[in-house]
C-alpha positions as a printed NumPy array, in Angstrom:
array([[-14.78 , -36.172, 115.284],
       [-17.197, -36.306, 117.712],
       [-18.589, -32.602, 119.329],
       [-19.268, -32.082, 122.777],
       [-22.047, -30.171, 123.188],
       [-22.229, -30.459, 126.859],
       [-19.016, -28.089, 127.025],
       [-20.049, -26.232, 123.503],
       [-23.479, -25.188, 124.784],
       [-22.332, -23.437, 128.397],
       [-19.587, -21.556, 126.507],
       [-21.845, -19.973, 124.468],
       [-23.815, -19.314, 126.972],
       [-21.414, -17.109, 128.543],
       [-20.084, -15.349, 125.41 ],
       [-23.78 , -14.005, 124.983],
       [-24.257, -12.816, 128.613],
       [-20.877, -11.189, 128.595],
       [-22.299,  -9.643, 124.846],
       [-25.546,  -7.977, 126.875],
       [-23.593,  -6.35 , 129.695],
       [-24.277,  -2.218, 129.273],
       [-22.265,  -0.579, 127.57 ],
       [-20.05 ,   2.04 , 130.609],
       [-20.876,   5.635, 130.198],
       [-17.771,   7.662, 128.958],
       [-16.17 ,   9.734, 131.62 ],
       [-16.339,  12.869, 129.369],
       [-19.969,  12.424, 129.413],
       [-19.973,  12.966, 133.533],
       [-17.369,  15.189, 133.992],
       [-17.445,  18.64 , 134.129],
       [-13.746,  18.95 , 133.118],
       [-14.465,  17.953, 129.515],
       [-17.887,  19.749, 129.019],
       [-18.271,  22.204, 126.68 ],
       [-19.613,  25.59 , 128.05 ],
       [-20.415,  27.923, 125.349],
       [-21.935,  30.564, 127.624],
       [-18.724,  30.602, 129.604],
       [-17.834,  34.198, 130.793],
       [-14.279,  34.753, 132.888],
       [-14.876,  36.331, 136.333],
       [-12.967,  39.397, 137.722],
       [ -9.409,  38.717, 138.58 ],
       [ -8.71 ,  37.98 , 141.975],
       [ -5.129,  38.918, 141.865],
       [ -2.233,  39.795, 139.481],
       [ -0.624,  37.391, 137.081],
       [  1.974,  38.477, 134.801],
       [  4.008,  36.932, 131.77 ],
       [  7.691,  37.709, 131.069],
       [  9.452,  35.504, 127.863],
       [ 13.248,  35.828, 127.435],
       [ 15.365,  36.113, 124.176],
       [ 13.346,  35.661, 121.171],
       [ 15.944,  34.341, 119.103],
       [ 16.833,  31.413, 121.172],
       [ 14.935,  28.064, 119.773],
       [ 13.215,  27.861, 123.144],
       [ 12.285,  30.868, 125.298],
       [ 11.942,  31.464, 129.281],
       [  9.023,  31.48 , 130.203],
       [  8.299,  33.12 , 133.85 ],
       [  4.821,  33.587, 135.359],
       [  4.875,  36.013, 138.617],
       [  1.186,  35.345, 140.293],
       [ -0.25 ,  37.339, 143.285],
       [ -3.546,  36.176, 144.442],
       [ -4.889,  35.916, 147.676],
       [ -2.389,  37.982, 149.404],
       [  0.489,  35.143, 148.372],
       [  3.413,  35.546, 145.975],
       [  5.392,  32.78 , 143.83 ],
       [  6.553,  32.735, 140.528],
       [  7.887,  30.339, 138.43 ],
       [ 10.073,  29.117, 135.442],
       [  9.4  ,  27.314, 132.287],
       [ 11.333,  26.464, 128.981],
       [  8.493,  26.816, 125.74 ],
       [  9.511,  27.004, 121.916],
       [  6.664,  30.336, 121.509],
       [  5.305,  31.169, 118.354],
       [  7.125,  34.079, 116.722],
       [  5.23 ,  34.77 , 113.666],
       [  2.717,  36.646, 115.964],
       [  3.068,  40.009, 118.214],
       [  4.149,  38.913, 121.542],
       [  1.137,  40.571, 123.41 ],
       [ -0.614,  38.58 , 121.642],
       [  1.397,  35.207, 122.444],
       [ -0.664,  34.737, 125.697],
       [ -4.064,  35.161, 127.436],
       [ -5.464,  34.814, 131.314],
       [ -8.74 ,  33.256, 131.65 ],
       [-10.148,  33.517, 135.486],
       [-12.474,  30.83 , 136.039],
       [-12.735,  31.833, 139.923],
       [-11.175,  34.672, 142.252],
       [ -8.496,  32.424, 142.642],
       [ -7.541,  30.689, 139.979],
       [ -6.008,  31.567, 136.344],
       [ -5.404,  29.366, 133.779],
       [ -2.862,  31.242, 131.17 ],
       [ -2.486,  29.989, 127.546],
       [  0.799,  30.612, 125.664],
       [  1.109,  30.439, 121.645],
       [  3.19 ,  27.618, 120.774],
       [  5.443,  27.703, 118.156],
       [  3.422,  24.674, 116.15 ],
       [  0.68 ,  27.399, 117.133],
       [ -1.43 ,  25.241, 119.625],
       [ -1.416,  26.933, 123.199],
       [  0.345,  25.472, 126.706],
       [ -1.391,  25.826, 129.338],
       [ -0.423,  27.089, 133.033],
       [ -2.593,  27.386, 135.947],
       [ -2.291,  29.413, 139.019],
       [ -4.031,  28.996, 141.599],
       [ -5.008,  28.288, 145.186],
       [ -4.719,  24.997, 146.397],
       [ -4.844,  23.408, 149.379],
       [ -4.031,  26.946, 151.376],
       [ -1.052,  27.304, 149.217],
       [ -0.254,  29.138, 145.711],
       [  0.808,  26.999, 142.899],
       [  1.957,  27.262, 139.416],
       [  1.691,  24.675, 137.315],
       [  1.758,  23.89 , 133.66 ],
       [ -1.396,  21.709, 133.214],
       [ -1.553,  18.722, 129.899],
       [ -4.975,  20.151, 129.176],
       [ -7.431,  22.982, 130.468],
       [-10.619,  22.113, 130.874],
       [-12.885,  22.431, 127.552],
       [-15.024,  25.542, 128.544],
       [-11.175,  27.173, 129.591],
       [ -9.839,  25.951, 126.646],
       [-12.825,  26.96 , 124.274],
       [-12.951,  30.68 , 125.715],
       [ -8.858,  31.005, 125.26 ],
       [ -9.178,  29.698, 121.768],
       [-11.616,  32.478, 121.025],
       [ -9.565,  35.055, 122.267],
       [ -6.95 ,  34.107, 120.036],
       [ -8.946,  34.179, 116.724],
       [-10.458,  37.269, 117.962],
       [ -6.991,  39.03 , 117.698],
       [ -6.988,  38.156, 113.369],
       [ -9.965,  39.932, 113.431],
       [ -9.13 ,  42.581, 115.982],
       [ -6.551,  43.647, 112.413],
       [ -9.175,  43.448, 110.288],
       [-11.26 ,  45.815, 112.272],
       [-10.506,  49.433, 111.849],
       [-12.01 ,  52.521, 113.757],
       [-12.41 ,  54.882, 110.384],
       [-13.412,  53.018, 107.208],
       [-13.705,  54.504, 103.437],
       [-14.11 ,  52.51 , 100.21 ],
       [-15.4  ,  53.909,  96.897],
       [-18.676,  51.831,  96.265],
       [-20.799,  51.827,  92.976],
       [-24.143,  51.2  ,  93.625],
       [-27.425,  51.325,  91.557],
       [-26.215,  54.677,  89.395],
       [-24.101,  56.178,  92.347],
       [-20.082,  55.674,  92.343],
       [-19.399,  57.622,  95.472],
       [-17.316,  57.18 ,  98.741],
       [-18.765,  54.765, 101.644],
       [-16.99 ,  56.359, 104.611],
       [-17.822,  55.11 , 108.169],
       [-16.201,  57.115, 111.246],
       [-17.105,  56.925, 115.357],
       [-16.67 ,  59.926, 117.488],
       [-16.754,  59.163, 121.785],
       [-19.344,  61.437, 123.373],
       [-18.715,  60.609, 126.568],
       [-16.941,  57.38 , 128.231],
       [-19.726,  54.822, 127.621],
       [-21.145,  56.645, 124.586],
       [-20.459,  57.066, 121.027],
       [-21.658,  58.233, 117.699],
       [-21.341,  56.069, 114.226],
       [-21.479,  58.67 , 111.316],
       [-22.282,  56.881, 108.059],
       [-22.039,  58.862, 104.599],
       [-22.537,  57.624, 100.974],
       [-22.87 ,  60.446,  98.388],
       [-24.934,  63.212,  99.971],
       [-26.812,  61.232, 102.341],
       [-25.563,  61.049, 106.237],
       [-26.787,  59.208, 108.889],
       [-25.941,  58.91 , 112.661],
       [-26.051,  56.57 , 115.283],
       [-25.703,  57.083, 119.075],
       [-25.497,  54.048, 121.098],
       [-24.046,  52.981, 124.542],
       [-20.738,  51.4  , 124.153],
       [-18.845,  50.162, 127.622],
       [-15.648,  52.261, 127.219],
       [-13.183,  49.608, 127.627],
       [-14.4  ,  48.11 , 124.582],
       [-13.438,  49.238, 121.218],
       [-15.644,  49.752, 118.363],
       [-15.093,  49.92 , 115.03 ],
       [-15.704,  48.55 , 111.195],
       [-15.017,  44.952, 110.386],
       [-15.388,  44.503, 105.988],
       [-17.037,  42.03 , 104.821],
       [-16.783,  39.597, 101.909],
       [-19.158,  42.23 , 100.164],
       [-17.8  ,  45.502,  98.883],
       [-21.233,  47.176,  99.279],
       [-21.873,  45.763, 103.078],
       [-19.699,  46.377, 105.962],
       [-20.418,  45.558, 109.997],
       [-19.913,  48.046, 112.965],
       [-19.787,  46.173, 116.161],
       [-17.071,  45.515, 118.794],
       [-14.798,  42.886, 120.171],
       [-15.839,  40.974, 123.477],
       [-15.305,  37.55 , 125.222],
       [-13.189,  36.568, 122.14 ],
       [-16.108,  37.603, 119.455],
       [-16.869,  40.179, 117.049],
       [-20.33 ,  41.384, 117.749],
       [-22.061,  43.011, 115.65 ],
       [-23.701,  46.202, 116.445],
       [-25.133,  47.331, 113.189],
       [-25.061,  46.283, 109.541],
       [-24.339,  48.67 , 106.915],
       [-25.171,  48.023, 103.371],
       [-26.178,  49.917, 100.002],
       [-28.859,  48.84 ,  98.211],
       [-29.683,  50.119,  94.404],
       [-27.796,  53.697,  95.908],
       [-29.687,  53.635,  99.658],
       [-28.018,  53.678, 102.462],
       [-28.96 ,  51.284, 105.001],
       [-28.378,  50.919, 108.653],
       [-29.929,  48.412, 110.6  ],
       [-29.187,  47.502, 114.121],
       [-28.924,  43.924, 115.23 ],
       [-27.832,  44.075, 118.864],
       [-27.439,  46.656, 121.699],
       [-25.418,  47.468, 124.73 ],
       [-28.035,  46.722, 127.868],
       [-25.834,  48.282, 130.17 ],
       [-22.095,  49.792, 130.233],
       [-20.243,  48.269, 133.034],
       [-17.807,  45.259, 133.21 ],
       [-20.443,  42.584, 133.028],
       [-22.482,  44.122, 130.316],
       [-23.077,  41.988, 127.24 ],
       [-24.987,  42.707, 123.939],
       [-28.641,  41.367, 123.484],
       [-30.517,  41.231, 119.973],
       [-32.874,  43.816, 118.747],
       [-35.91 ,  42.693, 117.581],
       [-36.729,  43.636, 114.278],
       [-39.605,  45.781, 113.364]])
């Protein structure tokens, strides 16, 4: 058989330059929707959005969200199987990503969140249940879920009995408010006591969080969906250790921890 280069030769052609076009930038690469914002913070609500679920022992519950933001009213209904192997104020969460707009997550019952969003558009107030948040929305409502398992863990008075070194005595941790944005950590092993006075915003709570170690624990407090910690506690050969890793540079809304540097 006889081969025709004169057609072979152009084809090939082709197929190569069609080989060396660039390759298209994905979208998530441009878009702010999907980009990940790990410094994300929620502003202060604009408005009021509430959460009301019907029957719980129905296999799908009614879901209404009541919004009130920029001096308009609407409210709306959906139909969402919700998680019920969880307390139901902790089923949902309200992120603000602007005065006036709130995106709401609600536990699922296959425990992956819906999301709603309320919000001003186009003059108007809408409610809508949204296929997917955006990734910083998303990230930050995630967060505030898992911070709720460890919001159980934490507790506000802790005691263990401890051996360490020679010493089996009682590790007891307590706080005591001094005033609204200020509290003491007492810390007592044995005989030996130490305090700790530090500036705590008083809507947050503090308290002890254990950890994997029966001779360490971690005081610190829940905010923007984390545990942070404020100081770490830990015997050593029968000392008593305290040693502060971040601080409180201010106690009002928009406060957040920064490190301590060590000495």
């Amino acid at each position: 058989m006889r081969t025709n280069l004169g057609l072979i030769l152009p084809l090939l052609f082709i197929l190569a330059a069609c080989g060396q076009q660039p390759a298209k930038v994905a979208a998530t690469e441009t878009n702010p929707y999907f980009q990940r914002d790990s410094n994300f913070l929620p502003v202060a609500a604009g408005g009021n959005v509430q959460i009301t679920l019907g029957a719980m022992d129905q296999d799908q519950q009614l879901l209404t969200i009541k919004a009130d933001i920029n001096h308009q009213q609407n409210e709306k209904v959906f139909n969402l199987p919700v998680a019920k192997t969880i307390d139901t104020a902790e089923l949902y969460k309200f992120v603000w990503d602007t005065a006036t707009s709130c995106y709401i997550a609600v536990m699922k019952k296959n425990m992956e969140p819906r999301y709603y969003h309320a919000s001003i558009q186009d003059g108007y107030l809408k409610i809508l249940q949204v296929g997917t948040a955006p990734v910083r929305i998303s990230d930050y409502a995630e967060r505030l879920f898992a911070a709720d398992s460890i919001g159980r863990k934490m507790v506000k008075s802790f005691r263990r009995r401890v051996k360490s070194g020679q010493l089996m005595e009682d590790l007891v941790v307590e706080t005591k408010s001094l005033q609204p944005d200020s509290i003491v950590m007492n810390v007592t092993y044995g005989a030996v006591s130490k305090s700790e006075t530090m500036a705590v915003p008083h809507f947050l709570n503090a308290g002890v969080l254990p950890t994997d170690q029966p001779d360490e624990v971690d005081y610190g407090v829940l905010q923007d969906g984390r545990f942070v910690v404020l100081y770490n506690i830990k015997l050593n050969a029968g000392e008593l250790r305290l040693k502060q890793i971040n601080k409180f540079s201010g106690v009002s809304a928009t406060s957040r921890t920064e490190p301590v540097q060590s000495k």
